[in-house]
Tab-separated table of C-alpha atoms and ligand atoms in Angstrom:
chain	number	residue	atom	x	y	z
A	1	MET	CA	-1.588	17.361	-0.758
A	2	HIS	CA	-3.852	19.172	1.665
A	3	THR	CA	-3.871	18.579	5.359
A	4	LYS	CA	-7.552	19.502	5.738
A	5	PRO	CA	-9.788	16.815	4.222
A	6	TYR	CA	-11.942	18.080	1.330
A	7	THR	CA	-15.723	17.651	1.431
A	8	MET	CA	-16.510	14.606	-0.712
A	9	ILE	CA	-17.537	15.333	-4.190
A	10	ASN	CA	-21.085	14.150	-4.888
A	11	GLN	CA	-20.364	12.148	-7.930
A	12	LYS	CA	-18.062	9.827	-6.076
A	13	HIS	CA	-19.490	6.589	-7.452
A	14	LEU	CA	-19.202	7.119	-11.144
A	15	ASP	CA	-18.990	3.936	-13.099
A	16	LEU	CA	-15.444	4.473	-14.559
A	17	ASN	CA	-15.614	1.422	-16.665
A	18	SER	CA	-18.223	3.038	-19.036
A	19	MET	CA	-16.840	6.531	-19.233
A	20	LYS	CA	-15.812	7.757	-22.731
A	21	GLU	CA	-14.306	11.092	-21.498
A	22	LEU	CA	-12.565	12.210	-18.365
A	23	PRO	CA	-15.089	14.099	-16.145
A	24	GLU	CA	-13.827	17.302	-14.581
A	25	SER	CA	-14.109	15.668	-11.088
A	26	HIS	CA	-11.295	13.328	-12.164
A	27	ALA	CA	-9.165	15.718	-14.250
A	28	TRP	CA	-5.925	16.667	-12.222
A	29	LEU	CA	-4.127	19.896	-12.951
A	30	SER	CA	-0.754	18.444	-12.347
A	31	LEU	CA	0.470	14.812	-11.862
A	32	ASP	CA	4.072	15.645	-11.363
A	33	GLU	CA	4.775	17.759	-8.299
A	34	LEU	CA	7.912	15.567	-7.941
A	35	PRO	CA	10.056	14.786	-11.020
A	36	SER	CA	10.264	11.369	-12.792
A	37	ASP	CA	13.435	9.558	-13.445
A	38	SER	CA	14.469	10.807	-16.905
A	39	SER	CA	18.108	9.521	-17.116
A	40	SER	CA	19.233	7.404	-19.956
A	41	THR	CA	20.083	4.503	-17.625
A	42	PRO	CA	17.059	4.642	-15.282
A	43	ASP	CA	17.557	3.352	-11.695
A	44	GLN	CA	15.887	0.009	-11.115
A	45	VAL	CA	13.989	-1.275	-8.135
A	46	PRO	CA	15.847	-4.268	-6.856
A	47	VAL	CA	14.598	-7.851	-7.587
A	48	ILE	CA	15.590	-10.290	-4.919
A	49	ASN	CA	15.480	-14.080	-5.133
A	50	LEU	CA	14.516	-15.134	-1.599
A	51	LYS	CA	16.419	-18.372	-2.095
A	52	ASP	CA	19.702	-16.466	-2.655
A	53	PRO	CA	22.140	-17.251	0.256
A	54	ASN	CA	22.663	-13.436	0.421
A	55	ALA	CA	18.967	-12.694	0.611
A	56	MET	CA	19.124	-11.059	4.040
A	57	LYS	CA	21.840	-8.613	3.110
A	58	LEU	CA	20.160	-7.815	-0.231
A	59	VAL	CA	16.770	-7.190	1.483
A	60	GLY	CA	18.446	-4.907	4.159
A	61	HIS	CA	20.249	-2.913	1.409
A	62	ALA	CA	17.043	-2.561	-0.657
A	63	CYS	CA	15.117	-1.409	2.516
A	64	LYS	CA	17.783	1.266	3.240
A	65	ILE	CA	18.123	2.581	-0.296
A	66	TRP	CA	14.772	2.156	-1.839
A	67	GLY	CA	12.081	1.077	0.742
A	68	VAL	CA	10.684	-1.081	-2.060
A	69	PHE	CA	11.825	-4.208	-3.864
A	70	GLN	CA	10.376	-7.179	-5.761
A	71	VAL	CA	10.814	-10.783	-4.586
A	72	THR	CA	10.952	-14.066	-6.506
A	73	ASN	CA	11.041	-17.576	-5.098
A	74	HIS	CA	8.874	-16.243	-2.231
A	75	GLY	CA	6.874	-19.564	-1.633
A	76	VAL	CA	3.457	-18.269	-2.503
A	77	PRO	CA	1.946	-20.638	-5.091
A	78	THR	CA	1.547	-19.022	-8.546
A	79	ASN	CA	-1.873	-20.561	-8.932
A	80	LEU	CA	-3.086	-18.885	-5.731
A	81	LEU	CA	-1.881	-15.461	-7.220
A	82	GLU	CA	-3.803	-16.241	-10.356
A	83	GLN	CA	-6.918	-17.206	-8.404
A	84	MET	CA	-6.735	-14.073	-6.418
A	85	GLU	CA	-6.404	-11.892	-9.545
A	86	ALA	CA	-9.371	-13.723	-11.150
A	87	ALA	CA	-11.500	-13.225	-8.066
A	88	GLY	CA	-10.600	-9.554	-8.083
A	89	ARG	CA	-11.460	-9.215	-11.727
A	90	LYS	CA	-14.808	-10.857	-11.116
A	91	LEU	CA	-15.662	-8.658	-8.302
A	92	PHE	CA	-14.905	-5.319	-10.149
A	93	ALA	CA	-16.781	-6.555	-13.275
A	94	LEU	CA	-20.067	-6.629	-11.271
A	95	PRO	CA	-22.514	-3.814	-12.143
A	96	ILE	CA	-21.928	-0.713	-10.025
A	97	GLN	CA	-25.304	-1.001	-8.251
A	98	GLN	CA	-24.349	-4.519	-7.089
A	99	LYS	CA	-20.882	-3.347	-5.889
A	100	LEU	CA	-22.529	-0.471	-4.037
A	101	LYS	CA	-24.476	-2.978	-1.982
A	102	ALA	CA	-21.247	-3.680	-0.185
A	103	ALA	CA	-20.207	-0.041	0.029
A	104	ARG	CA	-17.820	0.857	2.748
A	105	SER	CA	-19.690	2.868	5.458
A	106	PRO	CA	-18.363	6.390	6.295
A	107	ASN	CA	-16.652	5.232	9.400
A	108	GLY	CA	-15.979	1.699	8.343
A	109	VAL	CA	-12.934	-0.069	7.032
A	110	SER	CA	-14.165	-2.957	4.956
A	111	GLY	CA	-16.171	-2.843	1.751
A	112	TYR	CA	-16.207	-1.287	-1.687
A	113	GLY	CA	-15.445	2.422	-2.443
A	114	VAL	CA	-13.252	5.098	-3.811
A	115	ALA	CA	-9.665	5.418	-2.412
A	116	ARG	CA	-10.026	6.655	1.158
A	117	ILE	CA	-7.233	9.229	0.747
A	118	SER	CA	-9.507	11.076	-1.714
A	119	ALA	CA	-10.539	13.332	1.068
A	120	PHE	CA	-7.124	14.890	0.910
A	121	PHE	CA	-7.239	15.907	-2.759
A	122	PRO	CA	-9.330	18.248	-4.716
A	123	LYS	CA	-9.816	15.711	-7.529
A	124	LEU	CA	-10.976	12.174	-7.538
A	125	MET	CA	-8.904	9.123	-8.441
A	126	TRP	CA	-9.383	6.856	-11.424
A	127	SER	CA	-9.783	3.740	-9.407
A	128	GLU	CA	-12.147	1.676	-7.218
A	129	GLY	CA	-11.218	-0.435	-4.266
A	130	PHE	CA	-12.450	-3.295	-2.035
A	131	THR	CA	-10.960	-3.470	1.512
A	132	ILE	CA	-11.214	-6.633	3.653
A	133	VAL	CA	-10.170	-6.378	7.310
A	134	GLY	CA	-11.013	-9.546	9.385
A	135	SER	CA	-13.501	-12.029	7.904
A	136	PRO	CA	-14.514	-11.382	4.309
A	137	TYR	CA	-18.009	-13.017	4.623
A	138	GLU	CA	-20.175	-10.164	5.752
A	139	HIS	CA	-19.242	-7.905	2.778
A	140	VAL	CA	-18.797	-10.554	0.106
A	141	ARG	CA	-22.229	-12.025	0.857
A	142	LYS	CA	-23.667	-8.690	-0.170
A	143	LEU	CA	-22.090	-8.983	-3.547
A	144	TRP	CA	-23.040	-12.745	-4.166
A	145	PRO	CA	-25.789	-13.685	-1.757
A	146	ASN	CA	-25.707	-17.281	-2.869
A	147	ARG	CA	-22.229	-17.899	-4.191
A	148	TYR	CA	-19.709	-16.288	-1.745
A	149	ASN	CA	-17.912	-19.388	-0.602
A	150	ARG	CA	-15.520	-19.712	-3.403
A	151	PHE	CA	-14.427	-16.015	-3.275
A	152	CYS	CA	-14.023	-16.092	0.517
A	153	GLY	CA	-12.028	-19.352	0.335
A	154	VAL	CA	-9.417	-17.761	-1.927
A	155	ILE	CA	-9.283	-14.736	0.291
A	156	GLU	CA	-8.634	-16.837	3.316
A	157	GLU	CA	-5.990	-18.904	1.625
A	158	TYR	CA	-4.314	-15.835	0.215
A	159	LYS	CA	-4.131	-14.137	3.684
A	160	GLU	CA	-2.621	-17.382	5.137
A	161	GLU	CA	0.073	-17.509	2.506
A	162	MET	CA	0.756	-13.791	2.756
A	163	ASN	CA	1.088	-13.992	6.501
A	164	LYS	CA	3.734	-16.745	6.116
A	165	LEU	CA	5.638	-14.522	3.555
A	166	ALA	CA	5.308	-11.337	5.781
A	167	GLN	CA	6.952	-13.272	8.740
A	168	LYS	CA	9.756	-14.417	6.498
A	169	LEU	CA	10.327	-10.846	5.280
A	170	MET	CA	10.324	-9.487	8.811
A	171	PHE	CA	12.982	-11.931	9.720
A	172	LEU	CA	15.141	-10.946	6.774
A	173	MET	CA	14.532	-7.227	7.201
A	174	LEU	CA	15.220	-7.103	10.934
A	175	GLY	CA	17.960	-9.731	10.769
A	176	SER	CA	19.913	-7.537	8.405
A	177	LEU	CA	19.899	-4.892	11.231
A	178	GLY	CA	21.221	-7.432	13.761
A	179	VAL	CA	17.815	-7.729	15.368
A	180	THR	CA	16.417	-11.188	16.082
A	181	MET	CA	12.769	-12.322	16.289
A	182	GLU	CA	13.477	-12.675	20.120
A	183	ASP	CA	13.860	-8.915	20.193
A	184	VAL	CA	10.389	-8.497	18.746
A	185	LYS	CA	8.471	-11.233	20.455
A	186	TRP	CA	5.118	-9.984	19.386
A	187	ALA	CA	6.055	-10.660	15.697
A	188	THR	CA	5.878	-14.441	16.294
A	189	THR	CA	3.629	-14.865	19.334
A	190	GLN	CA	0.675	-12.575	18.604
A	191	ARG	CA	-1.289	-12.569	15.369
A	192	SER	CA	-1.683	-9.324	13.515
A	193	CYS	CA	-4.933	-8.236	11.863
A	194	PRO	CA	-3.919	-7.364	8.299
A	195	ALA	CA	-6.001	-5.702	5.620
A	196	LEU	CA	-6.408	-6.892	2.080
A	197	GLN	CA	-6.946	-4.020	-0.383
A	198	LEU	CA	-8.110	-4.968	-4.014
A	199	ASN	CA	-7.506	-2.019	-6.428
A	200	SER	CA	-9.003	-1.788	-9.836
A	201	TYR	CA	-7.932	0.915	-12.377
A	202	PRO	CA	-10.058	0.756	-15.517
A	203	ALA	CA	-8.628	1.925	-18.853
A	204	CYS	CA	-8.806	5.652	-18.920
A	205	PRO	CA	-9.708	7.953	-21.796
A	206	ASP	CA	-7.250	10.687	-20.758
A	207	PRO	CA	-4.515	9.098	-18.706
A	208	ASP	CA	-2.219	12.106	-18.847
A	209	ARG	CA	-4.702	14.028	-16.723
A	210	ALA	CA	-5.867	11.246	-14.293
A	211	MET	CA	-4.379	9.680	-11.258
A	212	GLY	CA	-5.059	6.028	-10.254
A	213	LEU	CA	-3.935	6.293	-6.620
A	214	ALA	CA	-2.196	9.405	-5.423
A	215	ALA	CA	1.214	9.465	-3.778
A	216	HIS	CA	1.159	7.943	-0.232
A	217	THR	CA	3.139	5.756	2.124
A	218	ASP	CA	1.469	2.766	3.657
A	219	SER	CA	0.927	2.863	7.525
A	220	THR	CA	2.040	-0.740	7.692
A	221	LEU	CA	5.200	-2.570	8.777
A	222	LEU	CA	5.335	-3.919	5.278
A	223	THR	CA	3.036	-4.313	2.213
A	224	ILE	CA	3.049	-7.172	-0.133
A	225	LEU	CA	1.642	-6.212	-3.532
A	226	HIS	CA	0.545	-8.398	-6.486
A	227	GLN	CA	0.015	-6.530	-9.686
A	228	ASN	CA	-1.322	-7.907	-12.872
A	229	ASN	CA	0.761	-7.653	-16.049
A	230	THR	CA	-0.050	-4.003	-16.588
A	231	SER	CA	2.475	-1.264	-15.446
A	232	GLY	CA	1.273	1.561	-13.310
A	233	LEU	CA	2.960	1.370	-9.903
A	234	GLN	CA	5.694	4.028	-9.404
A	235	ALA	CA	7.919	4.484	-6.379
A	236	HIS	CA	9.720	7.634	-5.398
A	237	LYS	CA	13.450	7.536	-4.790
A	238	GLU	CA	15.220	10.487	-3.251
A	239	GLY	CA	17.573	12.186	-5.735
A	240	THR	CA	16.134	10.219	-8.734
A	241	GLY	CA	12.423	10.929	-8.832
A	242	TRP	CA	9.492	8.609	-9.759
A	243	VAL	CA	10.602	5.104	-10.929
A	244	THR	CA	8.224	2.542	-12.510
A	245	VAL	CA	8.025	-0.812	-10.737
A	246	PRO	CA	7.521	-3.063	-13.775
A	247	PRO	CA	5.309	-6.102	-13.405
A	248	ILE	CA	7.332	-9.320	-13.400
A	249	PRO	CA	5.249	-12.574	-13.744
A	250	GLY	CA	5.102	-14.297	-10.408
A	251	ALA	CA	6.992	-11.757	-8.484
A	252	LEU	CA	5.662	-9.726	-5.581
A	253	VAL	CA	6.392	-6.092	-4.636
A	254	ILE	CA	7.337	-5.309	-1.149
A	255	ASN	CA	6.959	-1.860	0.297
A	256	VAL	CA	8.369	-0.569	3.561
A	257	GLY	CA	5.624	1.019	5.587
A	258	ASP	CA	5.627	3.756	8.277
A	259	LEU	CA	5.565	1.419	11.217
A	260	LEU	CA	8.780	-0.259	10.075
A	261	HIS	CA	10.156	3.165	9.502
A	262	ILE	CA	9.434	3.962	13.218
A	263	LEU	CA	10.632	0.526	14.463
A	264	SER	CA	13.941	0.836	12.558
A	265	ASN	CA	14.399	4.390	13.834
A	266	GLY	CA	14.447	5.671	10.351
A	267	LEU	CA	17.023	3.256	8.974
A	268	TYR	CA	14.382	1.783	6.698
A	269	PRO	CA	12.380	4.722	5.325
A	270	SER	CA	8.855	4.155	4.205
A	271	VAL	CA	8.504	4.505	0.410
A	272	LEU	CA	6.276	7.022	-1.212
A	273	HIS	CA	4.409	5.363	-4.072
A	274	ARG	CA	1.448	5.953	-6.528
A	275	ALA	CA	-0.423	4.169	-9.226
A	276	MET	CA	-0.774	5.647	-12.702
A	277	VAL	CA	-3.403	4.677	-15.249
A	278	ASN	CA	-3.268	3.965	-19.002
A	279	ARG	CA	-5.537	4.305	-22.047
A	280	THR	CA	-6.042	0.737	-23.062
A	281	GLN	CA	-5.597	-1.742	-20.284
A	282	HIS	CA	-7.418	-2.475	-17.139
A	283	ARG	CA	-4.912	-2.718	-14.144
A	284	LEU	CA	-5.565	-4.689	-11.036
A	285	SER	CA	-3.522	-4.972	-7.841
A	286	VAL	CA	-4.001	-6.713	-4.495
A	287	ALA	CA	-2.219	-5.248	-1.507
A	288	TYR	CA	-1.707	-7.267	1.688
A	289	LEU	CA	-1.188	-4.595	4.428
A	290	TYR	CA	0.775	-6.226	7.290
A	291	GLY	CA	1.148	-4.636	10.664
A	292	PRO	CA	1.709	-5.629	14.230
A	293	PRO	CA	-1.073	-6.800	16.583
A	294	SER	CA	-3.206	-3.689	16.783
A	295	ASN	CA	-2.551	-2.810	20.454
A	296	VAL	CA	1.270	-3.518	20.699
A	297	GLN	CA	3.217	-0.321	21.296
A	298	ILE	CA	5.705	0.189	18.384
A	299	SER	CA	8.832	2.272	19.049
A	300	PRO	CA	12.414	2.376	17.760
A	301	LEU	CA	14.002	-0.873	18.744
A	302	SER	CA	16.427	-0.357	21.739
A	303	LYS	CA	19.107	-2.366	19.854
A	304	LEU	CA	19.197	0.408	17.274
A	305	THR	CA	19.346	3.397	19.576
A	306	ASP	CA	22.079	4.791	21.856
A	307	GLN	CA	23.313	8.148	22.960
A	308	VAL	CA	24.456	9.060	19.454
A	309	HIS	CA	21.291	7.668	17.859
A	310	PRO	CA	18.329	8.598	20.198
A	311	PRO	CA	14.883	7.385	19.452
A	312	LEU	CA	13.346	9.481	16.750
A	313	TYR	CA	9.798	8.590	17.180
A	314	ARG	CA	7.427	8.093	20.080
A	315	SER	CA	5.571	4.874	20.527
A	316	VAL	CA	2.311	4.229	18.834
A	317	THR	CA	-0.028	1.341	18.327
A	318	TRP	CA	-1.098	0.424	14.863
A	319	SER	CA	-4.683	1.272	15.525
A	320	GLU	CA	-3.576	4.685	16.947
A	321	TYR	CA	-1.342	5.308	13.905
A	322	LEU	CA	-4.164	4.409	11.489
A	323	GLY	CA	-6.285	7.049	13.169
A	324	THR	CA	-3.406	9.558	12.822
A	325	LYS	CA	-3.087	8.704	9.222
A	326	ALA	CA	-6.699	9.019	8.471
A	327	LYS	CA	-6.477	12.566	9.977
A	328	HIS	CA	-3.094	13.821	8.916
A	329	PHE	CA	-2.326	11.667	5.902
A	330	ASN	CA	1.296	12.248	4.697
A	331	LYS	CA	2.098	14.303	7.797
A	332	ALA	CA	1.295	11.372	10.146
A	333	LEU	CA	4.930	10.231	10.431
A	334	SER	CA	6.284	13.669	11.350
A	335	SER	CA	3.390	14.076	13.847
A	336	VAL	CA	4.870	11.216	15.936
A	337	ARG	CA	8.483	12.365	15.587
A	338	LEU	CA	10.340	13.269	18.867
A	339	CYS	CA	13.296	15.351	17.686
A	340	ALA	CA	13.904	17.440	14.590
A	341	PRO	CA	16.456	16.053	12.101
A	342	LEU	CA	19.903	17.407	12.888
A	343	ASN	CA	20.401	18.967	9.479
A	344	GLY	CA	17.254	21.107	9.998
A	345	PHE	CA	15.615	19.678	6.923
A	346	ALA	CA	12.352	17.637	7.135
A	347	ASP	CA	12.434	13.848	7.132
A	348	ALA	CA	13.143	12.443	3.770
A	349	ASN	CA	9.832	10.760	4.179
A	350	ASP	CA	7.701	13.603	5.515
A	351	HIS	CA	6.544	14.294	1.891
A	352	ASN	CA	4.815	17.434	3.030
A	353	GLY	CA	5.627	19.132	-0.246
A	354	VAL	CA	3.582	16.712	-2.320
A	355	ARG	CA	0.762	18.834	-3.850
A	356	VAL	CA	-1.468	17.490	-6.500
A	357	GLY	CA	-4.652	18.270	-8.279
B	1	LIG	C1	-5.063	-1.216	7.447
B	1	LIG	C2	-5.259	-0.284	6.648
B	1	LIG	C3	-4.040	0.407	5.870
B	1	LIG	C4	-4.803	1.432	4.966
B	1	LIG	C5	-6.064	1.805	5.847
B	1	LIG	C6	-6.505	0.385	6.319
B	1	LIG	O1	-7.428	0.453	7.402
B	1	LIG	C7	-7.130	-0.336	5.159
B	1	LIG	C8	-6.741	0.104	3.758
B	1	LIG	C9	-5.282	0.606	3.710
B	1	LIG	C10	-5.017	1.631	2.623
B	1	LIG	C11	-4.777	0.999	1.229
B	1	LIG	C12	-4.578	2.064	0.133
B	1	LIG	C13	-3.628	3.065	0.605
B	1	LIG	C14	-3.908	3.606	2.146
B	1	LIG	C15	-3.091	4.710	2.522
B	1	LIG	C16	-5.365	3.834	2.166
B	1	LIG	O2	-5.953	4.945	2.034
B	1	LIG	O3	-6.065	2.655	2.436
B	1	LIG	C17	-3.821	2.396	2.955
B	1	LIG	C18	-4.051	2.507	4.473
B	1	LIG	C19	-2.772	2.861	5.252
B	1	LIG	O4	-1.779	2.189	5.012
B	1	LIG	O5	-2.816	3.804	6.022
B	2	AKG	O1	-2.032	-0.443	-7.317
B	2	AKG	C1	-0.910	-0.219	-6.873
B	2	AKG	O2	0.088	-0.553	-7.526
B	2	AKG	C2	-0.633	0.394	-5.635
B	2	AKG	C3	-1.649	0.040	-4.600
B	2	AKG	C4	-1.359	0.655	-3.178
B	2	AKG	O3	-0.379	1.395	-3.111
B	2	AKG	C5	-2.130	0.298	-2.060
B	2	AKG	O4	-3.108	-0.440	-2.122
B	2	AKG	O5	-1.649	0.708	-0.880
B	3	FE2	FE1	0.111	1.791	-1.010
């Protein structure tokens, strides 16, 4: 990882779906700066049934130890997940020239393009993405000038259901720390402006030298990820290494993001994760990136701080933090840290040592 953005490589809009060989622009020198879990009984990311009477405790434990877990019985209708996946598949199957009509502009947030974190790496990623912030209509209309209603309808319904689940998860995550929704009034009274990120990872002719989406943490409070039935997502666990998060039909993956890390004063560390690719299968994922209302100041909750546990981070708004992330990438969290960790080591989640490419 480099802190200074690279100048964008010219060939950034290659049609990956038709490539028979891995181009140099996408050939990474090393994929494993951090080790993988090679133990005979690998650690497994927790799977939590949200209808379990112990769900709150289980969620809290998973957030502390892993920063990532899967949920079942989450209330999002299976057919909506299927419709969303089919819509994503349809979008990425469009000819590249058509997709480029909805290209994300250099300073824009919504639209089609390469992973925006590409600027921090010397090589490009084996993926394409479509980001939707706010209404989907403007960008989707550019893809299907006459038939955008159905796609947009699925997006709107998906965002609605994901919002309900995100609120439920916030209640469980914070509840487990003894924090009530009364303590974070903005979480119930003001609406957030989430982002939807559709990711496509075409089958890759040389997967051992390619990276789908490089290691990063999300800037969110939490992210809800739907992955199709193809493996690829890996989460990093301190002391263990990279652990695959296997697709479970109907389950959703939940990541702790940087803003929840700040809000919980580091009790819930944000999870470093990445997406790998494979030789034969096309992988698709849809991430719902949930944050606070964009101008609410987020700082460590006063219930979680005292003289022995001082606030570790200064307050930031989501929009300010997104700007910091765009500039400093994986050093964003340490850039808003107030005091150095007592043991003199960097935050477990600073991830400054991640070097790739
Ligand atoms: C709200 C957002 C979070 C995000 C930047 C964005 O404005 C829209 C896309 C999001 C995403 C998805 C892939 C990983 C990520 C780091 C990225 O580059 O774009 C996240 C951003 C983030 O969490 O900072
Ligand atoms: O595709 C995946 O599994 C990961 C996607 C992701 O991390 C993201 O969109 O932020
Ligand atoms: Fe992510």
